[in-house]
PDB file of C-alpha atoms in Angstrom:
ATOM      1  CA  ALA A   1      26.339   0.869  37.342  1.00 77.00           C
ATOM      2  CA  GLN A   2      29.149  -1.192  38.750  1.00 84.00           C
ATOM      3  CA  SER A   3      30.596  -0.475  42.179  1.00 90.00           C
ATOM      4  CA  VAL A   4      32.944  -2.057  44.683  1.00 95.00           C
ATOM      5  CA  THR A   5      32.933  -1.967  48.471  1.00 96.00           C
ATOM      6  CA  GLN A   6      35.891  -3.035  50.532  1.00 97.00           C
ATOM      7  CA  LEU A   7      34.999  -3.809  54.102  1.00 94.00           C
ATOM      8  CA  GLY A   8      37.611  -2.540  56.522  1.00 93.00           C
ATOM      9  CA  SER A   9      40.031   0.226  55.624  1.00 95.00           C
ATOM     10  CA  HIS A  10      42.688  -1.295  57.897  1.00 97.00           C
ATOM     11  CA  VAL A  11      43.373  -4.943  58.640  1.00 98.00           C
ATOM     12  CA  SER A  12      46.073  -6.094  61.025  1.00 98.00           C
ATOM     13  CA  VAL A  13      47.333  -9.671  61.235  1.00 98.00           C
ATOM     14  CA  SER A  14      50.281 -11.422  62.800  1.00 98.00           C
ATOM     15  CA  GLU A  15      52.984 -12.899  60.651  1.00 97.00           C
ATOM     16  CA  GLY A  16      51.947 -16.416  59.706  1.00 97.00           C
ATOM     17  CA  ALA A  17      48.240 -15.773  60.252  1.00 98.00           C
ATOM     18  CA  LEU A  18      45.492 -15.973  57.667  1.00 98.00           C
ATOM     19  CA  VAL A  19      44.915 -12.874  55.575  1.00 98.00           C
ATOM     20  CA  LEU A  20      41.316 -12.100  54.594  1.00 98.00           C
ATOM     21  CA  LEU A  21      40.476  -8.900  52.752  1.00 98.00           C
ATOM     22  CA  ARG A  22      36.832  -8.430  51.888  1.00 98.00           C
ATOM     23  CA  CYS A  23      35.370  -7.113  48.671  1.00 97.00           C
ATOM     24  CA  ASN A  24      31.750  -6.923  47.580  1.00 96.00           C
ATOM     25  CA  TYR A  25      30.688  -5.772  44.160  1.00 94.00           C
ATOM     26  CA  SER A  26      27.586  -4.506  42.495  1.00 91.00           C
ATOM     27  CA  SER A  27      27.087  -5.221  38.833  1.00 83.00           C
ATOM     28  CA  SER A  28      24.125  -5.702  36.545  1.00 76.00           C
ATOM     29  CA  VAL A  29      26.179  -7.820  34.174  1.00 78.00           C
ATOM     30  CA  PRO A  30      28.691 -10.620  34.805  1.00 79.00           C
ATOM     31  CA  PRO A  31      31.634  -8.766  36.273  1.00 85.00           C
ATOM     32  CA  TYR A  32      35.325  -8.829  35.631  1.00 89.00           C
ATOM     33  CA  LEU A  33      37.016  -8.422  39.010  1.00 93.00           C
ATOM     34  CA  PHE A  34      40.573  -7.630  39.989  1.00 94.00           C
ATOM     35  CA  TRP A  35      42.743  -7.346  43.057  1.00 97.00           C
ATOM     36  CA  TYR A  36      45.699  -4.965  42.935  1.00 97.00           C
ATOM     37  CA  VAL A  37      48.395  -4.268  45.515  1.00 97.00           C
ATOM     38  CA  GLN A  38      50.172  -0.967  46.016  1.00 97.00           C
ATOM     39  CA  TYR A  39      53.409  -0.671  47.940  1.00 94.00           C
ATOM     40  CA  PRO A  40      54.498   2.748  49.242  1.00 89.00           C
ATOM     41  CA  ASN A  41      55.538   5.162  46.504  1.00 84.00           C
ATOM     42  CA  GLN A  42      54.757   2.664  43.785  1.00 88.00           C
ATOM     43  CA  GLY A  43      52.042   2.022  41.255  1.00 91.00           C
ATOM     44  CA  LEU A  44      49.537  -0.801  41.350  1.00 95.00           C
ATOM     45  CA  GLN A  45      50.469  -4.403  40.669  1.00 95.00           C
ATOM     46  CA  LEU A  46      47.904  -6.998  39.643  1.00 95.00           C
ATOM     47  CA  LEU A  47      47.539  -9.870  42.111  1.00 96.00           C
ATOM     48  CA  LEU A  48      44.787 -11.762  40.304  1.00 95.00           C
ATOM     49  CA  LYS A  49      41.703 -11.377  38.150  1.00 93.00           C
ATOM     50  CA  TYR A  50      38.367 -13.092  37.694  1.00 91.00           C
ATOM     51  CA  THR A  51      37.062 -13.315  34.154  1.00 84.00           C
ATOM     52  CA  SER A  52      34.426 -16.053  34.564  1.00 79.00           C
ATOM     53  CA  ALA A  53      36.694 -19.001  33.794  1.00 76.00           C
ATOM     54  CA  ALA A  54      36.928 -20.408  37.335  1.00 85.00           C
ATOM     55  CA  THR A  55      35.427 -19.195  40.591  1.00 90.00           C
ATOM     56  CA  LEU A  56      38.600 -19.833  42.603  1.00 95.00           C
ATOM     57  CA  VAL A  57      41.362 -17.693  41.229  1.00 95.00           C
ATOM     58  CA  LYS A  58      44.982 -18.105  42.183  1.00 95.00           C
ATOM     59  CA  GLY A  59      47.322 -15.161  41.956  1.00 95.00           C
ATOM     60  CA  ILE A  60      50.849 -14.178  42.668  1.00 95.00           C
ATOM     61  CA  ASN A  61      52.617 -14.291  46.037  1.00 94.00           C
ATOM     62  CA  GLY A  62      50.307 -17.010  47.381  1.00 97.00           C
ATOM     63  CA  PHE A  63      47.119 -14.976  47.182  1.00 97.00           C
ATOM     64  CA  GLU A  64      43.810 -16.332  45.937  1.00 97.00           C
ATOM     65  CA  ALA A  65      40.242 -15.124  45.715  1.00 97.00           C
ATOM     66  CA  GLU A  66      36.903 -16.833  45.342  1.00 95.00           C
ATOM     67  CA  PHE A  67      34.099 -15.398  43.256  1.00 94.00           C
ATOM     68  CA  LYS A  68      30.721 -15.981  44.925  1.00 94.00           C
ATOM     69  CA  LYS A  69      27.882 -14.758  42.796  1.00 91.00           C
ATOM     70  CA  SER A  70      25.232 -15.466  45.440  1.00 92.00           C
ATOM     71  CA  GLU A  71      27.073 -13.251  47.897  1.00 93.00           C
ATOM     72  CA  THR A  72      28.361 -10.770  45.277  1.00 94.00           C
ATOM     73  CA  SER A  73      31.758 -11.157  46.884  1.00 95.00           C
ATOM     74  CA  PHE A  74      35.338 -11.571  45.761  1.00 96.00           C
ATOM     75  CA  HIS A  75      37.344 -11.821  48.979  1.00 98.00           C
ATOM     76  CA  LEU A  76      41.127 -12.067  48.878  1.00 98.00           C
ATOM     77  CA  THR A  77      42.900 -14.609  51.079  1.00 98.00           C
ATOM     78  CA  LYS A  78      46.385 -15.838  51.844  1.00 98.00           C
ATOM     79  CA  PRO A  79      46.980 -18.719  54.261  1.00 97.00           C
ATOM     80  CA  SER A  80      50.063 -17.301  55.931  1.00 97.00           C
ATOM     81  CA  ALA A  81      50.995 -13.626  56.047  1.00 98.00           C
ATOM     82  CA  HIS A  82      54.536 -12.435  55.465  1.00 97.00           C
ATOM     83  CA  MET A  83      55.980  -9.128  56.561  1.00 97.00           C
ATOM     84  CA  SER A  84      56.432  -8.274  52.895  1.00 96.00           C
ATOM     85  CA  ASP A  85      52.651  -8.436  52.387  1.00 97.00           C
ATOM     86  CA  ALA A  86      52.180  -5.145  54.236  1.00 97.00           C
ATOM     87  CA  ALA A  87      50.725  -2.820  51.621  1.00 97.00           C
ATOM     88  CA  GLU A  88      47.469  -1.337  50.396  1.00 97.00           C
ATOM     89  CA  TYR A  89      45.125  -3.625  48.514  1.00 98.00           C
ATOM     90  CA  PHE A  90      42.485  -2.559  46.028  1.00 98.00           C
ATOM     91  CA  CYS A  91      39.566  -4.492  44.657  1.00 97.00           C
ATOM     92  CA  ALA A  92      38.316  -3.307  41.283  1.00 95.00           C
ATOM     93  CA  VAL A  93      35.580  -4.098  38.777  1.00 91.00           C
ATOM     94  CA  SER A  94      35.608  -3.349  35.086  1.00 87.00           C
ATOM     95  CA  ASP A  95      32.971  -0.902  33.987  1.00 77.00           C
ATOM     96  CA  ASN A  96      31.267  -3.204  31.500  1.00 69.00           C
ATOM     97  CA  GLY A  97      28.688  -0.561  30.787  1.00 63.00           C
ATOM     98  CA  SER A  98      31.288   1.498  28.974  1.00 60.00           C
ATOM     99  CA  GLY A  99      31.694  -0.859  26.057  1.00 65.00           C
ATOM    100  CA  ASN A 100      35.033  -2.314  25.154  1.00 66.00           C
ATOM    101  CA  THR A 101      37.117  -0.111  27.420  1.00 75.00           C
ATOM    102  CA  GLY A 102      39.424  -0.772  30.313  1.00 80.00           C
ATOM    103  CA  LYS A 103      37.857   1.600  32.802  1.00 88.00           C
ATOM    104  CA  LEU A 104      38.287   0.212  36.298  1.00 92.00           C
ATOM    105  CA  ILE A 105      36.147   1.137  39.267  1.00 93.00           C
ATOM    106  CA  PHE A 106      38.128   0.751  42.464  1.00 96.00           C
ATOM    107  CA  GLY A 107      37.185   0.169  46.056  1.00 96.00           C
ATOM    108  CA  GLN A 108      38.523   2.502  48.702  1.00 97.00           C
ATOM    109  CA  GLY A 109      41.387   0.206  49.537  1.00 97.00           C
ATOM    110  CA  THR A 110      42.421  -1.830  52.566  1.00 98.00           C
ATOM    111  CA  THR A 111      45.729  -1.269  54.303  1.00 97.00           C
ATOM    112  CA  LEU A 112      47.195  -4.533  55.506  1.00 98.00           C
ATOM    113  CA  GLN A 113      49.495  -4.369  58.506  1.00 98.00           C
ATOM    114  CA  VAL A 114      51.555  -7.456  59.369  1.00 97.00           C
ATOM    115  CA  LYS A 115      52.864  -7.652  62.906  1.00 97.00           C
ATOM    116  CA  PRO A 116      55.964  -9.700  63.751  1.00 95.00           C
TER     117      PRO A 116
ATOM    118  CA  LYS B   1      60.691  -5.481  28.784  1.00 69.00           C
ATOM    119  CA  ALA B   2      60.588  -2.043  30.361  1.00 81.00           C
ATOM    120  CA  GLY B   3      57.535  -1.177  32.409  1.00 93.00           C
ATOM    121  CA  VAL B   4      55.304   1.850  32.246  1.00 96.00           C
ATOM    122  CA  THR B   5      57.244   5.015  32.881  1.00 97.00           C
ATOM    123  CA  GLN B   6      55.868   8.325  34.050  1.00 97.00           C
ATOM    124  CA  THR B   7      57.597  11.665  34.116  1.00 97.00           C
ATOM    125  CA  PRO B   8      58.138  13.632  36.156  1.00 97.00           C
ATOM    126  CA  ARG B   9      57.783  11.620  39.367  1.00 96.00           C
ATOM    127  CA  TYR B  10      57.213  14.676  41.519  1.00 97.00           C
ATOM    128  CA  LEU B  11      55.883  18.090  40.675  1.00 97.00           C
ATOM    129  CA  ILE B  12      55.071  21.189  42.680  1.00 98.00           C
ATOM    130  CA  LYS B  13      52.882  23.874  41.162  1.00 98.00           C
ATOM    131  CA  THR B  14      50.889  26.844  42.404  1.00 98.00           C
ATOM    132  CA  ARG B  15      47.213  27.517  41.976  1.00 98.00           C
ATOM    133  CA  GLY B  16      46.252  28.794  38.567  1.00 98.00           C
ATOM    134  CA  GLN B  17      49.189  27.234  36.761  1.00 98.00           C
ATOM    135  CA  GLN B  18      48.920  24.412  34.294  1.00 98.00           C
ATOM    136  CA  VAL B  19      50.788  21.125  34.226  1.00 98.00           C
ATOM    137  CA  THR B  20      51.550  18.371  31.736  1.00 98.00           C
ATOM    138  CA  LEU B  21      52.280  14.815  32.804  1.00 98.00           C
ATOM    139  CA  SER B  22      53.758  12.187  30.538  1.00 98.00           C
ATOM    140  CA  CYS B  23      53.292   8.437  30.321  1.00 98.00           C
ATOM    141  CA  SER B  24      55.223   5.955  28.187  1.00 98.00           C
ATOM    142  CA  PRO B  25      53.434   2.599  27.975  1.00 97.00           C
ATOM    143  CA  ILE B  26      55.007  -0.802  27.717  1.00 96.00           C
ATOM    144  CA  SER B  27      56.316  -1.397  24.223  1.00 94.00           C
ATOM    145  CA  GLY B  28      53.541  -2.726  22.016  1.00 93.00           C
ATOM    146  CA  HIS B  29      50.726  -1.564  24.249  1.00 94.00           C
ATOM    147  CA  ARG B  30      48.227   0.671  22.516  1.00 94.00           C
ATOM    148  CA  SER B  31      45.823   1.468  25.342  1.00 94.00           C
ATOM    149  CA  VAL B  32      46.659   4.022  28.010  1.00 96.00           C
ATOM    150  CA  SER B  33      44.433   4.979  30.927  1.00 96.00           C
ATOM    151  CA  TRP B  34      44.871   7.659  33.554  1.00 98.00           C
ATOM    152  CA  TYR B  35      43.715   7.610  37.160  1.00 97.00           C
ATOM    153  CA  GLN B  36      43.776  10.150  39.959  1.00 98.00           C
ATOM    154  CA  GLN B  37      44.484   8.866  43.463  1.00 97.00           C
ATOM    155  CA  THR B  38      43.699  10.975  46.533  1.00 96.00           C
ATOM    156  CA  PRO B  39      43.209  10.027  50.187  1.00 93.00           C
ATOM    157  CA  GLY B  40      39.645  11.303  50.158  1.00 90.00           C
ATOM    158  CA  GLN B  41      38.327  10.102  46.806  1.00 93.00           C
ATOM    159  CA  GLY B  42      40.550   7.089  46.267  1.00 94.00           C
ATOM    160  CA  LEU B  43      41.313   5.945  42.738  1.00 96.00           C
ATOM    161  CA  GLN B  44      39.225   7.600  40.078  1.00 97.00           C
ATOM    162  CA  PHE B  45      39.295   7.056  36.328  1.00 95.00           C
ATOM    163  CA  LEU B  46      40.195  10.083  34.244  1.00 97.00           C
ATOM    164  CA  PHE B  47      40.300   8.839  30.648  1.00 94.00           C
ATOM    165  CA  GLU B  48      41.448   6.102  28.322  1.00 94.00           C
ATOM    166  CA  TYR B  49      43.139   6.393  24.968  1.00 95.00           C
ATOM    167  CA  PHE B  50      43.521   3.776  22.295  1.00 93.00           C
ATOM    168  CA  SER B  51      45.287   4.347  19.003  1.00 92.00           C
ATOM    169  CA  GLU B  52      45.296   8.114  19.544  1.00 94.00           C
ATOM    170  CA  THR B  53      41.541   8.261  20.215  1.00 94.00           C
ATOM    171  CA  GLN B  54      39.890   8.936  23.538  1.00 93.00           C
ATOM    172  CA  ARG B  55      37.753   5.903  24.144  1.00 90.00           C
ATOM    173  CA  ASN B  56      36.314   6.746  27.538  1.00 90.00           C
ATOM    174  CA  LYS B  57      36.251   9.656  29.931  1.00 92.00           C
ATOM    175  CA  GLY B  58      35.600   9.913  33.637  1.00 93.00           C
ATOM    176  CA  ASN B  59      33.651  12.514  35.527  1.00 94.00           C
ATOM    177  CA  PHE B  60      36.242  15.277  35.731  1.00 96.00           C
ATOM    178  CA  PRO B  61      35.982  18.927  34.693  1.00 96.00           C
ATOM    179  CA  GLY B  62      37.188  20.095  31.319  1.00 96.00           C
ATOM    180  CA  ARG B  63      40.389  21.401  32.913  1.00 97.00           C
ATOM    181  CA  PHE B  64      41.601  17.832  32.678  1.00 98.00           C
ATOM    182  CA  SER B  65      42.550  16.786  29.191  1.00 97.00           C
ATOM    183  CA  GLY B  66      44.767  14.265  27.536  1.00 97.00           C
ATOM    184  CA  ARG B  67      46.086  13.004  24.280  1.00 97.00           C
ATOM    185  CA  GLN B  68      47.925  10.074  22.818  1.00 97.00           C
ATOM    186  CA  PHE B  69      50.590  10.116  20.187  1.00 97.00           C
ATOM    187  CA  SER B  70      51.224   7.719  17.340  1.00 96.00           C
ATOM    188  CA  ASN B  71      53.876   5.901  19.399  1.00 95.00           C
ATOM    189  CA  SER B  72      51.224   5.339  22.105  1.00 96.00           C
ATOM    190  CA  ARG B  73      52.867   7.725  24.540  1.00 98.00           C
ATOM    191  CA  SER B  74      50.273   9.786  26.345  1.00 98.00           C
ATOM    192  CA  GLU B  75      50.128  13.100  28.083  1.00 98.00           C
ATOM    193  CA  MET B  76      47.572  14.583  30.390  1.00 98.00           C
ATOM    194  CA  ASN B  77      47.187  18.260  31.024  1.00 98.00           C
ATOM    195  CA  VAL B  78      45.542  20.059  33.885  1.00 98.00           C
ATOM    196  CA  SER B  79      44.886  23.743  33.423  1.00 95.00           C
ATOM    197  CA  THR B  80      44.120  26.360  36.045  1.00 96.00           C
ATOM    198  CA  LEU B  81      45.280  24.167  38.887  1.00 98.00           C
ATOM    199  CA  GLU B  82      43.308  24.053  42.113  1.00 97.00           C
ATOM    200  CA  LEU B  83      44.448  22.888  45.538  1.00 97.00           C
ATOM    201  CA  GLY B  84      42.197  19.860  45.187  1.00 97.00           C
ATOM    202  CA  ASP B  85      44.155  18.682  42.164  1.00 98.00           C
ATOM    203  CA  SER B  86      46.961  17.608  44.478  1.00 98.00           C
ATOM    204  CA  ALA B  87      47.119  13.861  43.956  1.00 97.00           C
ATOM    205  CA  LEU B  88      49.036  10.906  42.661  1.00 97.00           C
ATOM    206  CA  TYR B  89      48.339  10.524  38.956  1.00 98.00           C
ATOM    207  CA  LEU B  90      48.702   6.985  37.708  1.00 97.00           C
ATOM    208  CA  CYS B  91      48.988   5.823  34.165  1.00 97.00           C
ATOM    209  CA  ALA B  92      48.196   2.268  33.086  1.00 96.00           C
ATOM    210  CA  SER B  93      48.757   0.512  29.803  1.00 95.00           C
ATOM    211  CA  SER B  94      47.508  -2.641  28.148  1.00 92.00           C
ATOM    212  CA  PHE B  95      47.883  -4.207  24.740  1.00 89.00           C
ATOM    213  CA  ALA B  96      44.387  -3.513  23.439  1.00 81.00           C
ATOM    214  CA  GLY B  97      42.358  -2.294  26.360  1.00 75.00           C
ATOM    215  CA  GLY B  98      39.085  -3.980  27.123  1.00 78.00           C
ATOM    216  CA  PRO B  99      37.336  -4.878  30.351  1.00 78.00           C
ATOM    217  CA  ASN B 100      39.006  -8.209  31.083  1.00 79.00           C
ATOM    218  CA  VAL B 101      42.659  -7.539  30.443  1.00 81.00           C
ATOM    219  CA  GLU B 102      45.457  -6.802  32.853  1.00 87.00           C
ATOM    220  CA  GLN B 103      46.520  -3.209  33.016  1.00 90.00           C
ATOM    221  CA  PHE B 104      50.095  -2.401  33.960  1.00 93.00           C
ATOM    222  CA  PHE B 105      50.521   0.651  36.130  1.00 95.00           C
ATOM    223  CA  GLY B 106      53.368   3.098  36.265  1.00 96.00           C
ATOM    224  CA  PRO B 107      54.784   4.483  39.525  1.00 96.00           C
ATOM    225  CA  GLY B 108      52.770   7.667  39.221  1.00 97.00           C
ATOM    226  CA  THR B 109      53.428  11.381  39.248  1.00 97.00           C
ATOM    227  CA  ARG B 110      52.828  13.066  42.573  1.00 97.00           C
ATOM    228  CA  LEU B 111      51.458  16.550  41.968  1.00 98.00           C
ATOM    229  CA  THR B 112      51.372  19.060  44.791  1.00 98.00           C
ATOM    230  CA  VAL B 113      49.460  22.285  44.252  1.00 98.00           C
ATOM    231  CA  LEU B 114      50.307  25.121  46.627  1.00 97.00           C
TER     232      LEU B 114
END
């Protein structure tokens, strides 16, 4: 069964610093992986997704993630943090074992704090 | 194009009552999924509907049920509410579902059970 582990429930960076949010997955089949962001009192917004086309995936708002099969990782990065990046970030994997459905299995989330 | 809408946004109920939440997907989307978000358990999949049929179901008790109408709007119902049902309930839609497509989430309905 697929699963996702996000290392670090809270990450704090200074404005302008590198953002690195870690995600490791477990999957017996080639995974489809996603990063979502959730701002307070809002739903989830897709940042980027990996669907086996390219290992380096570029998303919105300057975020990107690299799929590393050997490390079973899909870490999210952004070169320079902005105050507006403060939010909760979720890594997710599609449950491929459920057939052609959209069931997502989410990590526990990482809260990103950006200090001025 | 309007996004996913969920009504109501906030709801307060007491134990033992039942509740119905509504989700209107993006126009043209036929797949609707529901998730429960709590501080302790995080985001957990409830069920997915496609063309009025439940296509997948998460590991929740039978008190949680849902349906989808011919216009793709979906409702979920929770009967005999328990304190632990307090959560943010998120609805997501996509054109055809599937494991590699983007799902668009609504703002959620925050349910408080007293």
